[in-house]
Short mmCIF file of C-alpha atoms and ligand atoms in Angstrom, two decimals:
data_model
loop_
_atom_site.label_atom_id
_atom_site.label_comp_id
_atom_site.label_asym_id
_atom_site.label_seq_id
_atom_site.Cartn_x
_atom_site.Cartn_y
_atom_site.Cartn_z
CA MET A 170 -54.09 -13.83 9.59
CA ASP A 171 -52.66 -16.88 7.76
CA LYS A 172 -49.21 -17.02 6.06
CA LEU A 173 -47.46 -19.24 3.27
CA LEU A 174 -44.22 -20.69 3.87
CA VAL A 175 -42.59 -21.65 0.46
CA HIS A 176 -39.72 -23.89 0.73
CA GLY A 177 -37.78 -23.21 -2.63
CA GLY A 178 -35.93 -25.86 -5.08
CA SER A 179 -38.60 -28.43 -5.53
CA PRO A 180 -39.43 -28.59 -9.08
CA ILE A 181 -43.06 -29.06 -9.70
CA HIS A 182 -44.90 -31.49 -12.14
CA GLY A 183 -48.25 -33.54 -12.30
CA ALA A 184 -51.54 -32.15 -13.14
CA ILE A 185 -54.13 -30.07 -11.31
CA THR A 186 -57.80 -28.95 -12.31
CA ILE A 187 -58.32 -24.96 -12.69
CA SER A 188 -61.18 -23.61 -10.99
CA GLY A 189 -64.00 -21.56 -12.21
CA SER A 190 -63.35 -17.92 -12.98
CA LYS A 191 -63.54 -15.54 -10.11
CA ASN A 192 -64.00 -12.76 -12.28
CA ALA A 193 -66.67 -14.36 -14.26
CA SER A 194 -68.82 -15.65 -11.13
CA LEU A 195 -68.69 -12.24 -9.44
CA PRO A 196 -71.01 -10.21 -12.09
CA ILE A 197 -73.01 -13.49 -12.76
CA LEU A 198 -73.71 -13.71 -9.13
CA ALA A 199 -75.05 -10.23 -8.97
CA ALA A 200 -77.06 -10.90 -12.15
CA ALA A 201 -79.12 -13.08 -10.22
CA LEU A 202 -80.92 -10.23 -8.67
CA LEU A 203 -82.55 -9.81 -12.27
CA THR A 204 -84.97 -12.28 -11.61
CA GLU A 205 -87.35 -13.75 -8.62
CA GLU A 206 -87.01 -17.37 -9.98
CA ASP A 207 -84.20 -19.78 -8.95
CA VAL A 208 -80.71 -19.31 -10.40
CA VAL A 209 -78.41 -22.05 -10.22
CA ILE A 210 -74.52 -21.18 -10.71
CA ARG A 211 -71.94 -24.09 -10.96
CA ARG A 212 -68.06 -23.84 -10.77
CA VAL A 213 -67.98 -20.84 -8.39
CA PRO A 214 -64.57 -20.88 -6.93
CA ASP A 215 -64.25 -20.84 -2.97
CA VAL A 216 -62.54 -17.77 -2.62
CA SER A 217 -63.27 -14.73 -0.22
CA ASP A 218 -64.38 -12.75 -3.24
CA THR A 219 -67.13 -14.89 -4.01
CA ASN A 220 -68.00 -15.52 -0.60
CA TYR A 221 -68.18 -11.49 -0.02
CA MET A 222 -70.81 -11.58 -2.95
CA VAL A 223 -72.79 -14.25 -1.60
CA GLN A 224 -72.91 -12.08 1.79
CA ILE A 225 -73.95 -9.25 -0.20
CA LEU A 226 -77.00 -11.24 -1.87
CA THR A 227 -77.71 -12.54 1.54
CA GLY A 228 -77.90 -8.93 2.88
CA LEU A 229 -79.99 -7.82 0.23
CA GLY A 230 -82.71 -10.42 1.33
CA ALA A 231 -81.97 -13.12 -1.48
CA ASP A 232 -82.09 -16.79 -0.38
CA VAL A 233 -78.66 -18.39 -1.11
CA GLU A 234 -77.74 -21.72 -0.81
CA ARG A 235 -73.95 -22.75 -1.44
CA PHE A 236 -72.65 -26.29 -1.71
CA SER A 237 -69.53 -27.73 -3.26
CA GLY A 238 -68.92 -25.04 -5.89
CA THR A 239 -72.57 -24.73 -6.81
CA VAL A 240 -74.51 -21.66 -5.52
CA ARG A 241 -78.43 -21.45 -5.83
CA ILE A 242 -79.90 -17.83 -5.41
CA THR A 243 -83.34 -16.91 -5.29
CA ALA A 244 -83.86 -13.31 -5.03
CA SER A 245 -87.80 -12.91 -4.77
CA GLU A 246 -87.94 -10.14 -2.34
CA ILE A 247 -84.92 -7.64 -1.93
CA SER A 248 -84.00 -4.41 -0.70
CA ASP A 249 -82.31 -1.90 -2.80
CA THR A 250 -79.65 -0.87 -0.42
CA ALA A 251 -76.22 -3.19 -0.51
CA PRO A 252 -74.77 -3.86 3.01
CA TYR A 253 -72.17 -0.88 3.28
CA ASP A 254 -69.67 -2.46 5.38
CA ILE A 255 -69.10 -5.75 2.88
CA VAL A 256 -69.40 -3.55 -0.23
CA ARG A 257 -66.72 -1.24 0.74
CA ARG A 258 -64.49 -4.12 1.08
CA MET A 259 -64.64 -5.47 -2.36
CA ARG A 260 -64.26 -3.40 -5.76
CA ALA A 261 -66.17 -5.68 -7.53
CA SER A 262 -69.37 -4.91 -5.69
CA VAL A 263 -69.58 -2.09 -7.78
CA CYS A 264 -71.34 -4.66 -10.24
CA MET A 265 -74.33 -4.56 -7.94
CA MET A 266 -75.57 -1.39 -9.59
CA GLY A 267 -76.79 -2.35 -12.76
CA PRO A 268 -78.85 -5.41 -11.65
CA LEU A 269 -80.43 -3.44 -8.54
CA LEU A 270 -81.20 -0.58 -10.52
CA ALA A 271 -82.96 -2.51 -13.22
CA ARG A 272 -84.76 -4.64 -10.72
CA LYS A 273 -85.64 -1.90 -8.04
CA GLN A 274 -85.30 1.47 -9.98
CA ARG A 275 -83.10 2.67 -7.31
CA CYS A 276 -79.78 1.21 -5.46
CA VAL A 277 -77.37 2.30 -2.81
CA VAL A 278 -74.10 0.90 -3.06
CA ALA A 279 -70.92 1.94 -1.21
CA LEU A 280 -68.41 3.44 -3.38
CA PRO A 281 -65.26 1.31 -3.78
CA GLY A 282 -62.42 2.33 -1.86
CA GLY A 283 -58.88 2.69 -3.71
CA CYS A 284 -56.49 -0.15 -3.77
CA VAL A 285 -52.98 -0.73 -4.26
CA ILE A 286 -53.00 -1.46 -8.15
CA GLY A 287 -54.38 2.26 -8.47
CA ASP A 288 -57.22 4.43 -8.39
CA ARG A 289 -60.62 2.58 -9.14
CA PRO A 290 -62.96 5.22 -10.56
CA ILE A 291 -66.44 4.40 -11.52
CA ASP A 292 -67.13 7.34 -13.71
CA LEU A 293 -67.75 5.19 -16.71
CA HIS A 294 -70.62 3.06 -14.87
CA ILE A 295 -72.20 6.00 -13.82
CA ARG A 296 -72.08 7.53 -17.39
CA GLY A 297 -73.49 4.30 -18.84
CA LEU A 298 -76.39 4.12 -16.16
CA GLU A 299 -77.13 7.63 -16.51
CA ALA A 300 -77.21 6.98 -20.35
CA LEU A 301 -80.09 4.55 -19.55
CA GLY A 302 -82.12 7.26 -17.57
CA ALA A 303 -80.69 7.13 -14.00
CA THR A 304 -79.86 9.96 -11.98
CA SER A 305 -77.00 9.60 -9.61
CA GLU A 306 -75.83 11.27 -6.36
CA PHE A 307 -73.41 10.36 -3.97
CA GLU A 308 -73.95 10.56 -0.01
CA GLY A 309 -72.20 9.25 3.00
CA GLY A 310 -69.72 7.19 1.02
CA ASN A 311 -72.68 5.61 -0.94
CA VAL A 312 -73.46 6.18 -4.97
CA ILE A 313 -77.24 6.42 -5.08
CA LEU A 314 -78.65 5.80 -8.44
CA THR A 315 -82.42 6.28 -9.13
CA ALA A 316 -84.80 5.73 -12.17
CA PRO A 317 -88.35 5.95 -11.04
CA HIS A 318 -89.59 5.65 -14.33
CA GLY A 319 -87.58 2.63 -15.15
CA LEU A 320 -84.51 2.46 -17.74
CA LYS A 321 -84.74 3.51 -21.27
CA GLY A 322 -82.37 2.14 -24.07
CA ALA A 323 -79.69 4.31 -25.47
CA THR A 324 -76.51 4.17 -27.23
CA VAL A 325 -73.37 4.64 -24.92
CA ASP A 326 -69.74 4.67 -25.32
CA LEU A 327 -67.46 3.28 -22.49
CA CYS A 328 -64.01 4.07 -23.29
CA GLY A 329 -61.96 5.73 -20.59
CA GLU A 330 -58.47 7.16 -20.84
CA ASN A 331 -57.21 3.46 -20.17
CA GLY A 332 -59.38 1.85 -22.51
CA PRO A 333 -62.71 -0.02 -21.91
CA THR A 334 -64.06 -1.11 -18.50
CA VAL A 335 -64.73 -4.48 -17.77
CA LEU A 336 -67.37 -4.19 -15.01
CA GLY A 337 -68.55 -0.98 -16.38
CA THR A 338 -69.56 -3.03 -19.45
CA ASP A 339 -71.07 -5.66 -16.92
CA ASN A 340 -73.16 -3.06 -15.30
CA VAL A 341 -74.65 -1.51 -18.19
CA MET A 342 -75.39 -4.69 -20.04
CA MET A 343 -77.02 -6.19 -17.11
CA ALA A 344 -79.12 -3.07 -16.42
CA ALA A 345 -79.93 -3.13 -20.37
CA THR A 346 -81.62 -6.25 -20.18
CA LEU A 347 -84.69 -4.86 -18.39
CA ALA A 348 -84.71 -1.58 -20.00
CA GLU A 349 -87.39 -0.33 -22.32
CA GLY A 350 -85.99 -0.37 -26.11
CA THR A 351 -82.56 -1.35 -27.47
CA THR A 352 -79.14 -0.45 -25.97
CA THR A 353 -76.06 -0.15 -27.96
CA ILE A 354 -72.89 -0.03 -25.95
CA THR A 355 -69.67 0.86 -28.06
CA SER A 356 -65.91 0.38 -26.88
CA ALA A 357 -67.28 -2.60 -24.77
CA ALA A 358 -64.84 -4.67 -23.05
CA CYS A 359 -64.47 -8.09 -25.04
CA GLU A 360 -63.01 -10.33 -22.12
CA PRO A 361 -64.06 -13.56 -21.74
CA GLU A 362 -66.06 -12.88 -18.47
CA VAL A 363 -68.23 -10.57 -20.20
CA VAL A 364 -69.21 -13.07 -22.95
CA ASP A 365 -69.98 -15.55 -20.13
CA LEU A 366 -72.09 -12.88 -18.46
CA ALA A 367 -73.86 -12.32 -21.65
CA GLU A 368 -74.57 -16.13 -22.12
CA PHE A 369 -75.89 -16.24 -18.70
CA LEU A 370 -78.24 -13.38 -19.29
CA ASN A 371 -79.54 -14.67 -22.70
CA SER A 372 -80.03 -18.18 -20.64
CA MET A 373 -82.57 -16.07 -18.53
CA GLY A 374 -84.12 -14.94 -21.44
CA ALA A 375 -82.24 -11.59 -22.30
CA LYS A 376 -81.61 -10.71 -26.01
CA ILE A 377 -77.81 -9.79 -26.09
CA THR A 378 -75.72 -9.99 -29.28
CA GLY A 379 -72.19 -8.77 -29.79
CA ALA A 380 -70.66 -9.65 -26.61
CA GLY A 381 -66.97 -10.35 -27.05
CA THR A 382 -66.84 -7.55 -29.68
CA PRO A 383 -66.61 -3.97 -28.90
CA ILE A 384 -70.12 -3.21 -30.03
CA ILE A 385 -72.92 -5.13 -27.82
CA THR A 386 -76.77 -4.77 -28.66
CA ILE A 387 -79.21 -5.57 -25.62
CA GLU A 388 -82.81 -5.54 -26.58
CA GLY A 389 -84.71 -4.92 -23.41
CA VAL A 390 -87.43 -7.39 -22.31
CA SER A 391 -90.00 -7.28 -19.62
CA LYS A 392 -88.90 -10.12 -17.20
CA LEU A 393 -86.15 -12.84 -16.91
CA HIS A 394 -86.58 -16.25 -15.71
CA GLY A 395 -84.31 -18.61 -13.88
CA THR A 396 -81.45 -20.64 -15.37
CA VAL A 397 -78.63 -23.11 -14.62
CA HIS A 398 -74.95 -21.99 -15.70
CA ASN A 399 -71.49 -23.28 -15.61
CA VAL A 400 -68.71 -20.60 -15.06
CA ILE A 401 -65.82 -20.72 -17.45
CA PRO A 402 -62.62 -21.51 -16.19
CA ASP A 403 -60.27 -18.99 -14.57
CA ARG A 404 -57.83 -17.92 -17.31
CA ILE A 405 -55.79 -16.10 -14.71
CA GLU A 406 -55.20 -18.92 -12.26
CA ALA A 407 -54.44 -20.99 -15.42
CA GLY A 408 -51.90 -18.43 -16.45
CA THR A 409 -50.40 -18.23 -13.07
CA PHE A 410 -50.01 -22.00 -13.00
CA MET A 411 -48.58 -22.01 -16.42
CA VAL A 412 -45.87 -19.25 -15.26
CA ALA A 413 -45.13 -21.52 -12.27
CA ALA A 414 -44.38 -24.39 -14.60
CA ALA A 415 -42.04 -22.36 -16.65
CA LEU A 416 -40.20 -21.04 -13.52
CA ALA A 417 -40.05 -24.42 -11.85
CA GLY A 418 -41.71 -26.95 -13.83
CA ASP A 419 -40.81 -30.23 -15.67
CA GLY A 420 -44.09 -30.95 -17.00
CA VAL A 421 -47.14 -29.47 -15.53
CA THR A 422 -50.69 -30.30 -16.89
CA LEU A 423 -53.56 -28.15 -16.22
CA ARG A 424 -57.24 -29.60 -16.80
CA ARG A 425 -60.28 -27.60 -17.60
CA VAL A 426 -58.75 -24.66 -19.38
CA HIS A 427 -59.91 -23.00 -22.70
CA GLU A 428 -57.33 -22.51 -25.10
CA GLY A 429 -58.93 -19.70 -26.76
CA HIS A 430 -58.90 -17.65 -23.62
CA LEU A 431 -54.99 -18.16 -23.12
CA VAL A 432 -53.61 -17.06 -26.40
CA ALA A 433 -51.57 -13.96 -25.31
CA ILE A 434 -50.26 -15.68 -22.20
CA THR A 435 -49.27 -19.03 -24.16
CA ALA A 436 -47.63 -16.42 -27.10
CA ALA A 437 -45.59 -14.79 -24.11
CA LEU A 438 -44.59 -18.03 -22.64
CA ARG A 439 -43.47 -19.46 -26.09
CA LYS A 440 -41.61 -16.16 -27.03
CA ALA A 441 -39.87 -16.46 -23.67
CA GLY A 442 -38.52 -19.89 -24.55
CA HIS A 443 -40.91 -22.01 -22.92
CA GLN A 444 -43.05 -25.05 -24.13
CA VAL A 445 -46.79 -24.90 -24.09
CA HIS A 446 -48.63 -27.73 -25.47
CA PHE A 447 -52.55 -28.08 -25.59
CA ASN A 448 -54.74 -31.21 -26.26
CA ASN A 449 -56.76 -31.34 -29.38
CA THR A 450 -59.61 -30.10 -27.58
CA GLY A 451 -58.20 -27.44 -26.24
CA ASP A 452 -59.39 -28.06 -22.62
CA ALA A 453 -55.98 -29.13 -21.21
CA CYS A 454 -52.46 -27.92 -21.63
CA THR A 455 -48.78 -29.09 -20.64
CA VAL A 456 -45.94 -26.43 -19.83
CA HIS A 457 -42.19 -27.32 -19.89
CA ARG A 458 -39.53 -25.08 -18.96
CA GLY A 459 -37.53 -24.18 -22.01
CA ASP A 460 -33.93 -25.10 -21.90
CA THR A 461 -32.85 -21.64 -23.03
CA PRO A 462 -35.21 -18.86 -21.65
CA MET A 463 -35.44 -15.50 -23.40
CA PRO A 464 -35.87 -12.06 -22.11
CA VAL A 465 -39.32 -10.48 -23.44
CA GLU A 466 -41.35 -7.31 -23.68
CA ILE A 467 -44.66 -7.40 -22.19
CA VAL A 468 -47.23 -4.46 -22.79
CA THR A 469 -50.69 -5.21 -21.18
CA GLU A 470 -53.62 -4.28 -23.27
CA PRO A 471 -57.47 -4.90 -22.93
CA TYR A 472 -58.47 -8.46 -24.10
CA PRO A 473 -57.55 -10.01 -26.26
CA GLY A 474 -54.14 -8.25 -25.60
CA TYR A 475 -51.89 -9.62 -22.93
CA PRO A 476 -53.78 -9.15 -19.52
CA THR A 477 -52.91 -6.94 -16.85
CA ASP A 478 -53.91 -9.44 -14.22
CA MET A 479 -50.81 -11.34 -15.31
CA GLN A 480 -48.02 -8.92 -15.30
CA ALA A 481 -46.82 -9.54 -12.04
CA GLN A 482 -46.43 -13.16 -12.45
CA MET A 483 -44.52 -12.84 -15.51
CA THR A 484 -42.37 -10.32 -13.55
CA ALA A 485 -41.36 -13.26 -11.19
CA LEU A 486 -40.62 -15.46 -14.26
CA PHE A 487 -38.26 -12.63 -15.88
CA ALA A 488 -36.31 -12.11 -12.39
CA MET A 489 -34.61 -15.51 -13.19
CA THR A 490 -34.47 -15.02 -17.09
CA PRO A 491 -30.95 -14.10 -18.51
CA GLY A 492 -30.88 -10.56 -20.19
CA SER A 493 -33.25 -7.88 -19.66
CA SER A 494 -37.08 -7.85 -20.04
CA VAL A 495 -39.58 -5.05 -19.69
CA VAL A 496 -43.26 -4.85 -18.61
CA VAL A 497 -45.32 -2.19 -19.29
CA ASP A 498 -48.70 -1.81 -17.70
CA THR A 499 -51.06 0.38 -19.66
CA ILE A 500 -54.25 -0.29 -17.73
CA PHE A 501 -52.67 0.02 -14.31
CA PRO A 502 -49.73 2.11 -14.41
CA GLN A 503 -49.21 1.51 -10.66
CA ARG A 504 -49.44 -1.79 -10.41
CA PHE A 505 -45.71 -2.74 -9.34
CA MET A 506 -46.14 -3.19 -5.52
CA HIS A 507 -44.54 -6.87 -6.01
CA CYS A 508 -41.50 -5.46 -7.51
CA ALA A 509 -39.97 -4.02 -4.14
CA GLU A 510 -40.98 -7.45 -2.35
CA LEU A 511 -39.21 -9.25 -5.24
CA LYS A 512 -35.99 -7.08 -4.85
CA ARG A 513 -36.30 -8.30 -1.11
CA MET A 514 -35.61 -11.50 -2.48
CA GLY A 515 -32.60 -10.17 -4.92
CA ALA A 516 -34.41 -9.52 -8.08
CA ASP A 517 -32.91 -6.61 -10.11
CA ILE A 518 -35.78 -4.64 -11.16
CA HIS A 519 -36.33 -1.01 -11.96
CA VAL A 520 -39.69 0.67 -12.04
CA ALA A 521 -40.49 4.05 -13.59
CA ASP A 522 -43.41 5.62 -15.23
CA GLY A 523 -45.54 2.35 -15.43
CA LYS A 524 -42.84 0.10 -16.68
CA ALA A 525 -40.44 -2.36 -15.21
CA VAL A 526 -37.18 -3.30 -16.48
CA ILE A 527 -36.12 -6.69 -15.14
CA LYS A 528 -32.62 -7.98 -15.26
CA GLY A 529 -32.22 -11.72 -14.74
CA VAL A 530 -30.25 -12.86 -11.90
CA LYS A 531 -28.88 -16.31 -11.42
CA SER A 532 -30.67 -17.04 -8.30
CA LEU A 533 -33.15 -15.66 -5.73
CA SER A 534 -33.11 -15.96 -1.93
CA GLY A 535 -36.26 -16.70 -0.02
CA ALA A 536 -37.27 -14.06 2.42
CA PRO A 537 -40.36 -12.67 4.50
CA VAL A 538 -42.19 -10.82 2.03
CA MET A 539 -45.65 -8.94 2.30
CA ALA A 540 -48.40 -9.80 -0.12
CA SER A 541 -50.23 -6.67 -1.39
CA ASP A 542 -52.82 -7.47 -4.08
CA LEU A 543 -53.99 -10.47 -5.45
CA ARG A 544 -51.92 -10.94 -8.40
CA ALA A 545 -48.86 -9.54 -6.69
CA SER A 546 -48.84 -12.07 -3.90
CA ALA A 547 -49.26 -14.74 -6.65
CA ALA A 548 -46.13 -13.39 -7.84
CA LEU A 549 -44.25 -13.88 -4.86
CA VAL A 550 -45.42 -17.38 -4.33
CA LEU A 551 -43.95 -18.26 -7.96
CA ALA A 552 -40.59 -16.49 -6.77
CA GLY A 553 -40.49 -18.60 -3.61
CA LEU A 554 -40.75 -22.04 -5.67
CA VAL A 555 -37.46 -21.46 -7.22
CA ALA A 556 -35.51 -19.10 -4.62
CA LYS A 557 -33.00 -20.45 -2.23
CA GLY A 558 -34.34 -21.14 1.49
CA THR A 559 -37.75 -20.09 2.49
CA THR A 560 -40.23 -17.22 1.55
CA GLU A 561 -42.71 -16.43 4.06
CA ILE A 562 -45.61 -14.72 2.67
CA ASN A 563 -47.73 -12.60 4.98
CA ARG A 564 -51.23 -11.47 4.71
CA LEU A 565 -52.28 -14.72 2.62
CA TYR A 566 -55.82 -13.48 2.72
CA HIS A 567 -55.02 -11.48 -0.58
CA ILE A 568 -54.08 -14.76 -2.26
CA ASP A 569 -57.22 -16.42 -0.79
CA ARG A 570 -59.49 -13.59 -2.42
CA GLY A 571 -58.79 -15.02 -5.87
CA TYR A 572 -56.96 -18.36 -5.91
CA GLU A 573 -58.90 -21.47 -4.72
CA HIS A 574 -56.59 -23.31 -2.35
CA ILE A 575 -53.71 -22.50 -3.94
CA ASP A 576 -51.56 -24.35 -0.93
CA GLU A 577 -53.28 -27.56 -1.88
CA LYS A 578 -52.81 -27.33 -5.77
CA LEU A 579 -49.10 -26.47 -5.26
CA LEU A 580 -48.76 -29.40 -2.78
CA ALA A 581 -50.41 -31.61 -5.48
CA LEU A 582 -47.77 -30.68 -7.89
CA GLY A 583 -45.06 -31.71 -5.56
CA ALA A 584 -44.12 -27.83 -4.33
CA ASN A 585 -42.62 -27.70 -0.88
CA VAL A 586 -45.19 -25.44 0.69
CA GLU A 587 -47.21 -25.06 3.98
CA ARG A 588 -49.93 -22.90 5.34
CA VAL A 589 -49.33 -21.65 8.68
CA ARG A 590 -52.83 -20.34 10.58
CA GLU A 591 -51.91 -17.34 12.87
CA ARG A 592 -54.25 -16.28 15.55
C1 EPZ T 117 -61.80 -6.00 -14.00
O1 EPZ T 117 -61.66 -4.85 -12.90
C2 EPZ T 117 -61.22 -7.34 -13.15
N1 EPZ T 117 -61.85 -7.53 -12.18
C3 EPZ T 117 -59.67 -6.71 -12.80
O2 EPZ T 117 -59.14 -8.08 -12.15
C4 EPZ T 117 -58.95 -6.50 -14.13
O3 EPZ T 117 -57.33 -6.29 -13.45
C5 EPZ T 117 -59.43 -5.48 -14.69
O4 EPZ T 117 -60.93 -5.72 -15.21
C6 EPZ T 117 -58.85 -5.08 -16.00
O5 EPZ T 117 -58.79 -6.19 -16.91
C7 EPZ T 117 -63.04 -8.17 -12.13
O6 EPZ T 117 -63.37 -8.46 -13.10
C8 EPZ T 117 -63.81 -8.53 -10.78
P1 EPZ T 117 -61.70 -1.80 -15.41
P2 EPZ T 117 -62.78 -3.52 -13.26
O7 EPZ T 117 -62.85 -1.27 -15.02
O8 EPZ T 117 -63.81 -4.10 -14.19
C9 EPZ T 117 -60.21 2.52 -15.66
C10 EPZ T 117 -57.98 -9.06 -10.41
O9 EPZ T 117 -56.91 -9.14 -10.12
N2 EPZ T 117 -61.67 3.08 -15.18
O10 EPZ T 117 -61.88 -2.59 -16.76
O11 EPZ T 117 -62.86 -2.92 -12.31
C11 EPZ T 117 -59.55 1.90 -14.52
O12 EPZ T 117 -59.02 2.80 -13.54
C12 EPZ T 117 -58.52 -8.09 -10.82
O13 EPZ T 117 -58.77 -10.35 -10.79
C13 EPZ T 117 -62.03 4.40 -15.45
O14 EPZ T 117 -61.16 5.04 -15.64
O15 EPZ T 117 -61.70 -2.82 -14.40
C14 EPZ T 117 -58.60 1.03 -15.23
O16 EPZ T 117 -57.58 2.05 -15.50
C15 EPZ T 117 -57.87 -6.84 -10.53
N3 EPZ T 117 -63.21 4.70 -15.14
C16 EPZ T 117 -59.42 0.52 -16.55
O17 EPZ T 117 -60.42 1.61 -16.73
C17 EPZ T 117 -64.14 3.62 -14.51
O18 EPZ T 117 -65.49 4.06 -14.44
C18 EPZ T 117 -59.81 -0.78 -16.67
O19 EPZ T 117 -60.58 -0.87 -15.41
C19 EPZ T 117 -63.90 2.24 -14.64
C20 EPZ T 117 -62.71 1.92 -14.90
#
């Protein structure tokens, strides 16, 4: 297993280009199953989650070619059963259900395991697909959905007790593209990744309106055709490097971002006393650490609120911000695994009832720490940039799941990091 050594104390500056969005790529790759024709998807990040998705598509029988960020998929003949041992390793595989069910009238998909950020139920996905006429059963660790007479449009509300569901909205939207009649999803997720998927589906001939709002309407069609699509920039990778710049930077420029997707993150960083400037086309931004960082309270919310995927990174920033900051995660109340590791580095954090209170300290010290989930691991890298000494981040595969070549990007910004390959 690889580990990352982060030698703290080197300020970061310069410019890097943000990769395509992991969380847009995953459902879009799955949506390629909805047609027998060639689909070309560009700017798919080279991370292990997208590699898993490609393996699943291949395992289903699709022909897949991947070269420098582009993935070409031809799903002319496919099975209805996703390969169990790959699916069970990645929660996002759940977004195979919608396209497989629509294409094959049946799907067998492994239930997602839980994960460190909390229980990951799929009851809302099942509710949505059953509303379209599917029947569900659970057997041998799989969920089996069948709709022998095809899917029928319906109105379905997808709000759970923690708000809307991103992949649940994706699943129902994908399935509804080939259903008979019109589907209306209320309490739909509004994330940019949902909008990117809708644009991808419409470029295949689907008829979707309202994506990006809580009410999405899908008029079923009989067939979808091939397409070519560029995936949107990864707003969470961009946010992660924006926080890195606020922690350790004296002028970091991020190219290929989308200003409109970064409003909440930008507002939080400015409120915390840091400088964020976008160019006039909104596709690049420069971040400078502020002279007087300020403590802030962050409460995560569904988009366009502050994203749960960015709360761990902000916690690392607050660890070195004078005063007392607060982070509340309303979406994944258990998502605080990074706090124990940050405390190992000298952070002063108290976690209780889905809330972390962070008292800024004058310095952090490098230590061997354990990565636990994707974003928690990123937070440890950020803390390592400003810690005294060396931080050794083990189980680097957590980071490689969602950050494309993070060590190379940090090196390009002048950070003193090295990836150690361990047998
Ligand atoms: C997506 O996961 C993202 N993953 C997550 O990013 C992100 O944290 C999450 O949305 C929230 O924004 C991808 O897009 C691949 P949800 P998803 O369904 O869709 C509850 C990362 O770091 N819920 O929107 O699986 C759920 O427990 C990852 O890149 C149900 O109760 O999340 C949570 O509390 C981590 N029943 C809330 O809804 C369901 O059937 C939101 O979850 C589904 C979800």
